[in-house]
Amino acid sequence: MAVASPSPATAAAEKKHWWLTNRKMVERYVREARMLIATQEQSEIAAALRLLDAALAVAPRMEVALELKARSLLYLRRFKEVADMLQEYIPSLKMVISEDTSTTGSSDNSSTQLSRERVTLLSSGGASEPACTCFSVSDLKKKVISGLFKNVEEAGHWRYSVLGQACCHLGLMEDALVLLQTGKRLATAAFRRESISLSDDIFSSIKHPFSGENHQPERPPKTEFESISHLLCHIKLLIRRKTAAIAAFDAGLYSEAVRHFTKILDCRRGAPQGFLSECYVHRASAFRSAGRIAEAIADCNRALALETSCIEALAIRAALFESIRCLPDSLHDLEHLKLLYNSILCDRKLPGPAWKRQKVQYREIPGKLCSLAAKIQQLKQRLAGGENGNVDYYALMGLRRGCSRSELERAHLLLMLRHKPEKSCNFMEKCEFADEKDVDSVRDGAKMSALLLYRMIQRGYTSLVATILEDEAQRKKAVEPVPVAIGGMFVAGIIW
């Protein structure tokens, strides 16, 4: 027997009842979450986050719940989740998914390529509209008074300020600068529109309170505004110094580039983890070009401690080891790099989240992998041929061949003071970690790599001291006087 389908009127009534019931539940969740967030305690905010997730499961586009969730994640320092939640607003990121189908049809090859493009934060309504429109002040006043001058981002300008702060802590400084400036401009414009739309009676009552009432005028909260302003100043300073350092490096002024990068890395306020890792890689390149191999290896070690999958740091350190003929360490880094390339090809995407800045593109990986395999084979053949223990310690310690022992002692003392294993974690004091769980792993990696570099410098010092002592002994033996018989008498002579 066929079951009678419900009538449209009954279905509409049930849908309305379901919506009203869930709406009340969602509003209650949001209200309770707002009360928990007001306590400013992490446990309460974590409970509020669970309520907001439940509310967004029913109403995924509820603006108030989205804002409260983003601000809760920001307060809990879960910056990666904020970036994942609002990644479509990151200016330098645009995900392009391309699926390539083979011509034979036997297999389906799909690859995800990450390309970064500038996106327009504030849409002007159409491409044909001019960027700047001239209008009279009277027309503008009429639009404001009548309420016709509305911004499309008036309800969602919080996205830019919250995402900008998260991007800053994740090391995406250029994106954070654009987002925070945009959010600050939108918040200021929204406050001006709100104040202009108020009636004259409100302002008159604020200026002249009734007698016997201790009425204070309400002012907008300036705490977030001031913190964003200070954050913008810090971001501009870091970007300015980084730009000057890169310009000096491109001009061949490597010492100047090292000086600018050192200002960033030793800044009193500190910098985010991702930004510091990038600066360490750049300073390693400057040290390498200046011939300071030990300092360049140390910077690569710090960059890899902060970010274990840093492809550029691995490539630079492998080239540094090969330049001083330390082939086993170079081969180890190249094997690690090969594993990273293979994992990228297997996963069909670059390592890390979509918003993470990468120095390599997906389409370049196959070619790089082929050249890397050839390089690894070449190093293995050199090792099989016995080219193993001939390390160029002169280049490692920044000395010329034939240097004196005093020069060696001075260079060794400076390197020991800079690269003591006890000082290997000092750079972490200037680092703002995006996740506190990474602190232990970064500390362990920094200690291990610093200890290996310290032992290498010690081996170099021991080898060079032995070489210098042997050269001095040979020179002393060449100029020492020997007895020569002349007419039955022995006279001291010098053998040349």
Coordinates of C-alpha atoms in Angstrom, one line a residue:
M1 CA 0.0 0.0 0.0
A2 CA 1.5 3.3 -1.0
V3 CA 2.2 5.8 1.7
A4 CA 0.7 9.2 1.1
S5 CA 3.3 12.0 0.7
P6 CA 2.9 15.0 3.0
S7 CA 1.2 18.0 1.5
P8 CA 3.3 21.1 0.7
A9 CA 1.7 23.1 3.5
T10 CA 2.6 20.4 6.1
A11 CA 6.2 20.2 4.8
A12 CA 6.5 24.0 5.0
A13 CA 5.1 24.0 8.6
E14 CA 7.5 21.3 9.7
K15 CA 10.4 23.1 8.1
K16 CA 9.4 26.4 9.8
H17 CA 9.1 24.6 13.2
W18 CA 12.5 23.0 12.7
W19 CA 14.1 26.3 11.8
L20 CA 12.6 28.1 14.8
T21 CA 13.7 25.4 17.2
N22 CA 17.2 25.2 15.9
R23 CA 17.4 29.0 15.7
K24 CA 16.6 29.3 19.4
M25 CA 19.2 26.6 20.1
V26 CA 21.9 28.3 18.0
E27 CA 21.2 31.7 19.7
R28 CA 21.5 30.1 23.1
Y29 CA 24.8 28.5 22.2
V30 CA 26.1 31.8 20.9
R31 CA 24.9 33.7 24.0
E32 CA 26.5 31.2 26.3
A33 CA 29.7 31.2 24.3
R34 CA 29.9 35.0 24.5
M35 CA 29.6 34.8 28.3
L36 CA 32.3 32.3 28.5
I37 CA 34.6 34.3 26.2
A38 CA 34.1 37.4 28.5
T39 CA 35.9 35.5 31.3
Q40 CA 39.2 35.6 29.4
E41 CA 40.2 32.2 30.8
Q42 CA 41.6 29.6 28.4
S43 CA 39.5 26.7 29.8
E44 CA 36.3 28.7 29.4
I45 CA 37.2 29.9 26.0
A46 CA 37.9 26.3 24.9
A47 CA 34.4 25.4 26.2
A48 CA 33.0 28.3 24.3
L49 CA 34.7 27.1 21.2
R50 CA 32.9 23.7 21.5
L51 CA 29.6 25.6 21.7
L52 CA 30.4 27.6 18.7
D53 CA 31.3 24.5 16.7
A54 CA 27.9 23.0 17.6
A55 CA 26.2 26.3 16.6
L56 CA 28.0 26.4 13.3
A57 CA 27.1 22.7 12.6
V58 CA 23.5 23.9 12.4
A59 CA 24.0 27.4 10.9
P60 CA 27.4 27.3 9.1
R61 CA 27.1 30.9 7.8
M62 CA 26.2 32.6 11.0
E63 CA 28.4 35.7 11.1
V64 CA 28.4 36.2 14.8
A65 CA 29.4 32.6 15.5
L66 CA 32.1 32.7 12.9
E67 CA 33.6 35.9 14.4
L68 CA 33.5 34.5 17.9
K69 CA 35.1 31.3 16.8
A70 CA 37.9 33.1 15.0
R71 CA 38.6 35.4 17.9
S72 CA 38.6 32.4 20.3
L73 CA 41.1 30.6 18.2
L74 CA 43.2 33.7 18.1
Y75 CA 43.1 34.1 21.8
L76 CA 44.1 30.4 22.3
R77 CA 47.0 31.0 19.9
R78 CA 45.8 28.4 17.4
F79 CA 46.9 30.6 14.5
K80 CA 47.1 27.7 12.0
E81 CA 43.4 27.0 12.5
V82 CA 42.5 30.7 12.0
A83 CA 44.5 30.6 8.7
D84 CA 42.8 27.4 7.6
M85 CA 39.4 28.9 8.5
L86 CA 39.9 32.1 6.6
Q87 CA 42.5 31.2 4.0
E88 CA 40.4 32.5 1.1
Y89 CA 41.1 36.0 2.4
I90 CA 44.9 35.7 2.5
P91 CA 46.0 38.1 -0.2
S92 CA 49.0 36.2 -1.6
L93 CA 47.3 32.9 -1.8
K94 CA 44.9 31.4 -4.3
M95 CA 44.4 27.7 -4.6
V96 CA 44.3 26.5 -8.2
I97 CA 43.4 22.8 -8.6
S98 CA 44.1 21.4 -12.0
E99 CA 43.3 17.9 -13.0
D100 CA 45.2 16.7 -16.0
T101 CA 43.7 13.7 -17.8
S102 CA 46.1 11.5 -19.9
T103 CA 45.5 11.2 -23.6
T104 CA 45.4 7.4 -23.5
G105 CA 42.7 7.3 -20.8
S106 CA 44.4 4.5 -19.0
S107 CA 45.3 6.5 -15.9
D108 CA 44.1 9.7 -14.3
N109 CA 46.9 12.1 -13.4
S110 CA 45.8 14.9 -11.2
S111 CA 48.2 17.4 -9.6
T112 CA 47.5 20.3 -7.2
Q113 CA 49.6 23.3 -8.0
L114 CA 49.9 26.2 -5.6
S115 CA 50.2 29.6 -7.2
R116 CA 50.2 32.9 -5.3
E117 CA 48.5 35.8 -6.8
R118 CA 47.4 39.1 -5.5
V119 CA 43.7 39.2 -4.9
T120 CA 41.5 42.2 -4.5
L121 CA 40.5 42.7 -0.9
L122 CA 37.9 45.3 -1.5
S123 CA 35.8 44.7 -4.6
S124 CA 34.8 47.8 -6.4
G125 CA 31.6 46.2 -7.8
G126 CA 32.9 45.7 -11.4
A127 CA 35.9 45.7 -13.5
S128 CA 34.6 48.5 -15.7
E129 CA 34.3 51.0 -12.9
P130 CA 37.1 53.5 -12.5
A131 CA 39.4 53.1 -9.6
C132 CA 38.7 56.6 -8.4
T133 CA 35.4 58.4 -8.7
C134 CA 34.9 62.1 -8.3
F135 CA 31.8 63.3 -6.4
S136 CA 30.7 66.3 -4.5
V137 CA 30.6 66.6 -0.7
S138 CA 26.9 67.3 -0.7
D139 CA 26.1 64.1 -2.6
L140 CA 28.2 62.2 -0.1
K141 CA 26.4 63.7 2.8
K142 CA 23.1 62.8 1.3
K143 CA 24.1 59.2 0.8
V144 CA 25.4 59.0 4.4
I145 CA 22.2 60.5 5.8
S146 CA 19.9 58.4 3.8
G147 CA 21.9 55.2 4.5
L148 CA 22.6 54.4 0.9
F149 CA 26.3 54.4 1.3
K150 CA 27.0 50.9 2.5
N151 CA 30.1 48.9 2.4
V152 CA 29.9 45.3 1.3
E153 CA 32.4 44.3 4.0
E154 CA 30.7 46.2 6.8
A155 CA 29.6 43.0 8.6
G156 CA 32.8 41.1 8.0
H157 CA 35.6 43.5 8.5
W158 CA 36.7 41.5 11.5
R159 CA 38.1 38.9 9.2
Y160 CA 40.9 41.1 8.1
S161 CA 42.1 42.1 11.6
V162 CA 41.8 38.6 13.0
L163 CA 43.4 36.9 10.0
G164 CA 46.1 39.6 9.8
Q165 CA 47.2 38.9 13.4
A166 CA 47.2 35.2 12.7
C167 CA 49.3 35.7 9.6
C168 CA 51.8 37.8 11.5
H169 CA 52.3 35.1 14.1
L170 CA 52.7 32.6 11.2
G171 CA 55.4 34.6 9.6
L172 CA 53.4 35.8 6.6
M173 CA 54.4 39.4 7.1
E174 CA 53.4 40.9 3.8
D175 CA 50.0 39.3 4.0
A176 CA 49.6 40.5 7.6
L177 CA 50.5 44.1 6.6
V178 CA 47.8 44.2 3.9
L179 CA 45.2 42.5 6.0
L180 CA 45.7 44.6 9.1
Q181 CA 45.8 47.9 7.1
T182 CA 42.6 46.9 5.4
G183 CA 40.9 45.8 8.6
K184 CA 41.9 49.0 10.3
R185 CA 40.6 51.1 7.4
L186 CA 37.3 49.2 7.3
A187 CA 36.8 49.4 11.1
T188 CA 37.5 53.2 11.1
A189 CA 35.0 53.7 8.2
A190 CA 32.4 51.6 9.9
F191 CA 32.8 53.6 13.1
R192 CA 32.5 56.9 11.2
R193 CA 29.3 55.8 9.5
E194 CA 27.9 54.7 12.8
S195 CA 28.7 58.0 14.4
I196 CA 27.4 60.1 11.5
S197 CA 24.1 58.2 11.4
L198 CA 23.4 59.0 15.1
S199 CA 20.8 61.7 15.7
D200 CA 21.5 65.1 17.1
D201 CA 19.5 64.3 20.3
I202 CA 22.0 61.5 21.2
F203 CA 25.0 63.9 20.9
S204 CA 23.2 66.6 22.8
S205 CA 22.3 64.2 25.7
I206 CA 25.9 63.0 25.8
K207 CA 27.4 66.5 25.9
H208 CA 24.8 67.7 28.5
P209 CA 23.9 64.9 30.9
F210 CA 21.0 65.4 33.2
S211 CA 21.6 66.8 36.7
G212 CA 22.2 64.1 39.4
E213 CA 23.3 61.5 36.9
N214 CA 26.9 60.4 36.6
H215 CA 26.6 59.6 32.9
Q216 CA 29.8 58.9 31.1
P217 CA 29.9 59.0 27.3
E218 CA 30.5 55.6 25.7
R219 CA 33.7 55.4 23.8
P220 CA 34.7 52.7 21.4
P221 CA 37.2 50.2 22.7
K222 CA 40.7 51.2 21.7
T223 CA 42.6 48.2 23.1
E224 CA 42.5 46.2 19.9
F225 CA 43.0 49.3 17.7
E226 CA 46.1 50.2 19.7
S227 CA 47.5 46.7 19.6
I228 CA 47.0 46.5 15.8
S229 CA 48.7 49.8 15.4
H230 CA 51.8 48.6 17.4
L231 CA 51.8 45.4 15.4
L232 CA 51.7 47.2 12.1
C233 CA 54.7 49.3 13.2
H234 CA 56.6 46.2 14.1
I235 CA 55.7 44.5 10.8
K236 CA 56.7 47.5 8.7
L237 CA 60.1 47.6 10.5
L238 CA 60.8 43.9 9.8
I239 CA 59.8 44.2 6.2
R240 CA 61.9 47.3 5.7
R241 CA 65.0 45.6 7.1
K242 CA 64.4 42.5 5.1
T243 CA 64.0 44.5 1.9
A244 CA 67.2 46.4 2.6
A245 CA 69.1 43.1 3.3
I246 CA 67.9 41.4 0.1
A247 CA 68.8 44.6 -1.9
A248 CA 72.3 44.5 -0.4
F249 CA 72.7 40.9 -1.2
D250 CA 71.6 41.4 -4.8
A251 CA 74.1 44.2 -5.1
G252 CA 76.9 42.0 -3.9
L253 CA 77.3 43.7 -0.5
Y254 CA 77.3 40.5 1.5
S255 CA 78.6 42.0 4.8
E256 CA 75.9 44.7 4.6
A257 CA 73.2 42.0 4.0
V258 CA 74.5 40.0 7.0
R259 CA 74.3 43.1 9.1
H260 CA 70.6 43.8 8.1
F261 CA 69.6 40.2 8.7
T262 CA 71.4 40.2 12.0
K263 CA 69.3 43.2 13.1
I264 CA 66.1 41.2 12.3
L265 CA 67.3 38.1 14.1
D266 CA 68.6 39.9 17.2
C267 CA 65.6 42.3 17.4
R268 CA 64.6 43.0 21.0
R269 CA 60.9 42.2 20.4
G270 CA 61.5 39.1 18.4
A271 CA 59.8 37.7 15.3
P272 CA 57.6 34.8 14.3
Q273 CA 59.0 31.3 13.7
G274 CA 58.4 31.1 10.0
F275 CA 59.8 34.6 9.4
L276 CA 62.9 33.8 11.4
S277 CA 63.5 30.6 9.5
E278 CA 63.3 32.5 6.2
C279 CA 65.8 35.1 7.4
Y280 CA 68.2 32.5 8.6
V281 CA 68.2 30.9 5.1
H282 CA 68.8 34.3 3.5
R283 CA 71.7 35.1 6.0
A284 CA 73.2 31.6 5.3
S285 CA 73.3 32.5 1.6
A286 CA 75.0 35.8 2.5
F287 CA 77.5 34.0 4.7
R288 CA 78.2 31.5 2.0
S289 CA 78.9 34.2 -0.6
A290 CA 81.2 36.0 1.9
G291 CA 83.2 32.8 2.4
R292 CA 82.1 32.2 6.1
I293 CA 81.2 28.5 5.8
A294 CA 80.9 27.7 9.5
E295 CA 78.4 30.6 10.1
A296 CA 76.4 29.6 7.0
I297 CA 76.1 26.0 8.2
A298 CA 75.0 27.2 11.6
D299 CA 72.3 29.4 10.1
C300 CA 71.1 26.4 8.0
N301 CA 71.0 24.3 11.2
R302 CA 68.8 26.9 12.9
A303 CA 66.5 27.2 9.9
L304 CA 66.1 23.4 9.8
A305 CA 65.5 23.3 13.5
L306 CA 62.7 25.8 13.1
E307 CA 61.3 24.2 10.0
T308 CA 62.4 20.6 9.4
S309 CA 61.1 20.5 5.8
C310 CA 62.8 23.7 4.6
I311 CA 64.0 22.6 1.1
E312 CA 66.1 25.7 0.5
A313 CA 68.1 25.3 3.8
L314 CA 68.8 21.6 3.0
A315 CA 70.0 22.4 -0.5
I316 CA 72.3 25.2 0.8
R317 CA 73.8 23.1 3.6
A318 CA 74.4 20.2 1.2
A319 CA 76.3 22.5 -1.2
L320 CA 78.3 23.9 1.8
F321 CA 79.3 20.5 2.9
E322 CA 80.3 19.6 -0.7
S323 CA 82.4 22.8 -1.0
I324 CA 84.5 21.7 2.0
R325 CA 84.6 18.1 0.7
C326 CA 82.6 16.8 3.6
L327 CA 80.9 14.3 1.3
P328 CA 79.1 12.0 3.8
D329 CA 77.2 15.0 5.4
S330 CA 76.4 16.4 2.0
L331 CA 75.1 13.0 0.8
H332 CA 72.9 12.7 4.0
D333 CA 71.3 16.1 3.2
L334 CA 70.7 15.2 -0.4
E335 CA 69.1 11.9 0.6
H336 CA 66.8 13.9 3.0
L337 CA 66.0 16.3 0.1
K338 CA 65.2 13.3 -2.2
L339 CA 62.8 11.9 0.4
L340 CA 61.0 15.3 0.6
Y341 CA 60.7 15.4 -3.2
N342 CA 59.3 11.9 -3.3
S343 CA 56.8 12.6 -0.6
I344 CA 55.6 15.7 -2.6
L345 CA 55.1 13.6 -5.7
C346 CA 53.3 10.9 -3.7
D347 CA 51.0 13.4 -2.0
R348 CA 50.7 15.4 -5.1
K349 CA 51.0 18.6 -3.2
L350 CA 53.7 20.7 -1.5
P351 CA 54.4 20.1 2.2
G352 CA 52.5 22.0 4.8
P353 CA 49.1 23.8 4.6
A354 CA 47.9 25.6 1.5
W355 CA 48.8 29.1 2.9
K356 CA 52.4 28.2 3.6
R357 CA 54.9 30.1 1.5
Q358 CA 57.0 27.8 -0.6
K359 CA 60.1 28.5 -2.7
V360 CA 59.5 25.7 -5.1
Q361 CA 56.6 24.9 -7.5
Y362 CA 55.1 21.5 -7.9
R363 CA 55.8 21.3 -11.6
E364 CA 59.5 21.8 -10.9
I365 CA 59.8 18.7 -8.7
P366 CA 60.3 16.0 -11.3
G367 CA 63.2 17.9 -12.9
K368 CA 64.8 18.7 -9.6
L369 CA 64.4 15.0 -8.6
C370 CA 66.2 13.8 -11.7
S371 CA 69.2 16.2 -11.2
L372 CA 69.3 15.3 -7.5
A373 CA 69.5 11.6 -8.3
A374 CA 72.4 12.2 -10.6
K375 CA 74.1 14.3 -7.9
I376 CA 73.7 11.6 -5.3
Q377 CA 75.1 9.0 -7.7
Q378 CA 78.1 11.2 -8.4
L379 CA 78.8 11.7 -4.6
K380 CA 78.6 7.9 -4.0
Q381 CA 81.1 7.3 -6.8
R382 CA 83.5 9.9 -5.2
L383 CA 83.1 8.2 -1.8
A384 CA 83.7 4.8 -3.3
G385 CA 86.9 6.2 -4.9
G386 CA 88.3 7.0 -1.5
E387 CA 87.6 10.7 -1.4
N388 CA 86.3 10.8 2.1
G389 CA 88.7 12.1 4.8
N390 CA 90.1 15.0 2.7
V391 CA 88.0 17.8 4.3
D392 CA 89.0 21.4 3.6
Y393 CA 89.2 22.7 7.2
Y394 CA 90.8 25.9 6.0
A395 CA 87.6 26.9 4.2
L396 CA 85.5 25.7 7.1
M397 CA 87.3 28.0 9.5
G398 CA 87.7 30.9 7.1
L399 CA 91.5 30.7 6.9
R400 CA 94.0 30.9 4.0
R401 CA 96.4 28.1 3.4
G402 CA 99.8 28.6 5.0
C403 CA 98.3 30.7 7.9
S404 CA 100.2 31.1 11.1
R405 CA 99.3 29.4 14.4
S406 CA 98.2 32.7 15.9
E407 CA 95.7 33.2 13.1
L408 CA 94.4 29.7 13.7
E409 CA 94.1 30.3 17.4
R410 CA 92.2 33.5 16.9
A411 CA 89.8 32.0 14.3
H412 CA 89.2 28.9 16.5
L413 CA 88.5 31.1 19.6
L414 CA 85.9 33.1 17.7
L415 CA 84.2 30.1 16.3
M416 CA 84.1 28.4 19.7
L417 CA 82.5 31.5 21.2
R418 CA 79.9 31.7 18.5
H419 CA 79.0 28.0 18.2
K420 CA 79.2 26.5 21.7
P421 CA 76.6 23.8 22.1
E422 CA 75.5 25.6 25.3
K423 CA 74.5 28.6 23.2
S424 CA 72.7 26.6 20.5
C425 CA 69.2 27.5 21.9
N426 CA 69.8 31.2 22.5
F427 CA 68.1 32.1 19.2
M428 CA 64.9 30.6 20.5
E429 CA 64.5 33.5 23.0
K430 CA 63.9 35.8 20.0
C431 CA 61.4 33.4 18.4
E432 CA 57.6 33.6 18.7
F433 CA 56.4 30.1 18.2
A434 CA 53.1 29.6 16.4
D435 CA 52.6 26.4 18.4
E436 CA 54.2 25.9 21.8
K437 CA 54.4 22.1 21.1
D438 CA 57.2 22.8 18.7
V439 CA 59.5 24.2 21.4
D440 CA 60.9 20.9 22.5
S441 CA 61.5 19.5 19.0
V442 CA 63.2 22.8 18.0
R443 CA 65.5 22.7 21.0
D444 CA 66.5 19.1 20.4
G445 CA 67.2 19.7 16.8
A446 CA 69.2 22.8 17.5
K447 CA 71.3 21.1 20.1
M448 CA 72.1 18.1 17.9
S449 CA 73.1 20.1 14.9
A450 CA 75.2 22.5 17.0
L451 CA 77.0 19.7 18.6
L452 CA 77.9 18.2 15.2
L453 CA 79.2 21.5 13.9
Y454 CA 81.2 22.0 17.1
R455 CA 82.8 18.6 16.7
M456 CA 83.6 19.3 13.1
I457 CA 85.3 22.6 14.1
Q458 CA 87.3 20.8 16.8
R459 CA 88.5 18.2 14.3
G460 CA 89.4 21.0 11.9
Y461 CA 91.4 22.8 14.7
T462 CA 93.2 19.6 15.6
S463 CA 94.1 18.8 12.0
L464 CA 95.3 22.3 11.2
V465 CA 97.4 22.5 14.4
A466 CA 99.1 19.3 13.4
T467 CA 99.7 20.6 9.9
I468 CA 101.1 23.9 11.1
L469 CA 103.4 22.2 13.6
E470 CA 104.6 19.9 10.9
D471 CA 105.3 22.8 8.6
E472 CA 107.2 24.7 11.3
A473 CA 109.3 21.6 12.1
Q474 CA 110.2 21.2 8.5
R475 CA 111.1 24.9 8.2
K476 CA 113.2 24.7 11.4
K477 CA 114.9 21.6 10.2
A478 CA 115.7 23.3 6.9
V479 CA 117.4 26.3 8.5
E480 CA 119.2 24.7 11.5
P481 CA 123.1 24.7 11.4
V482 CA 125.0 21.4 10.8
P483 CA 128.7 20.8 11.4
V484 CA 130.9 20.9 8.2
A485 CA 134.5 19.6 8.2
I486 CA 137.0 22.1 6.8
G487 CA 140.7 21.3 7.0
G488 CA 140.3 18.8 9.9
M489 CA 138.1 21.2 11.9
F490 CA 134.2 21.2 12.2
V491 CA 132.5 24.5 11.4
A492 CA 128.8 25.1 11.8
G493 CA 127.1 25.5 8.5
I494 CA 123.5 25.9 7.2
I495 CA 122.0 23.5 4.8
W496 CA 119.8 25.3 2.2

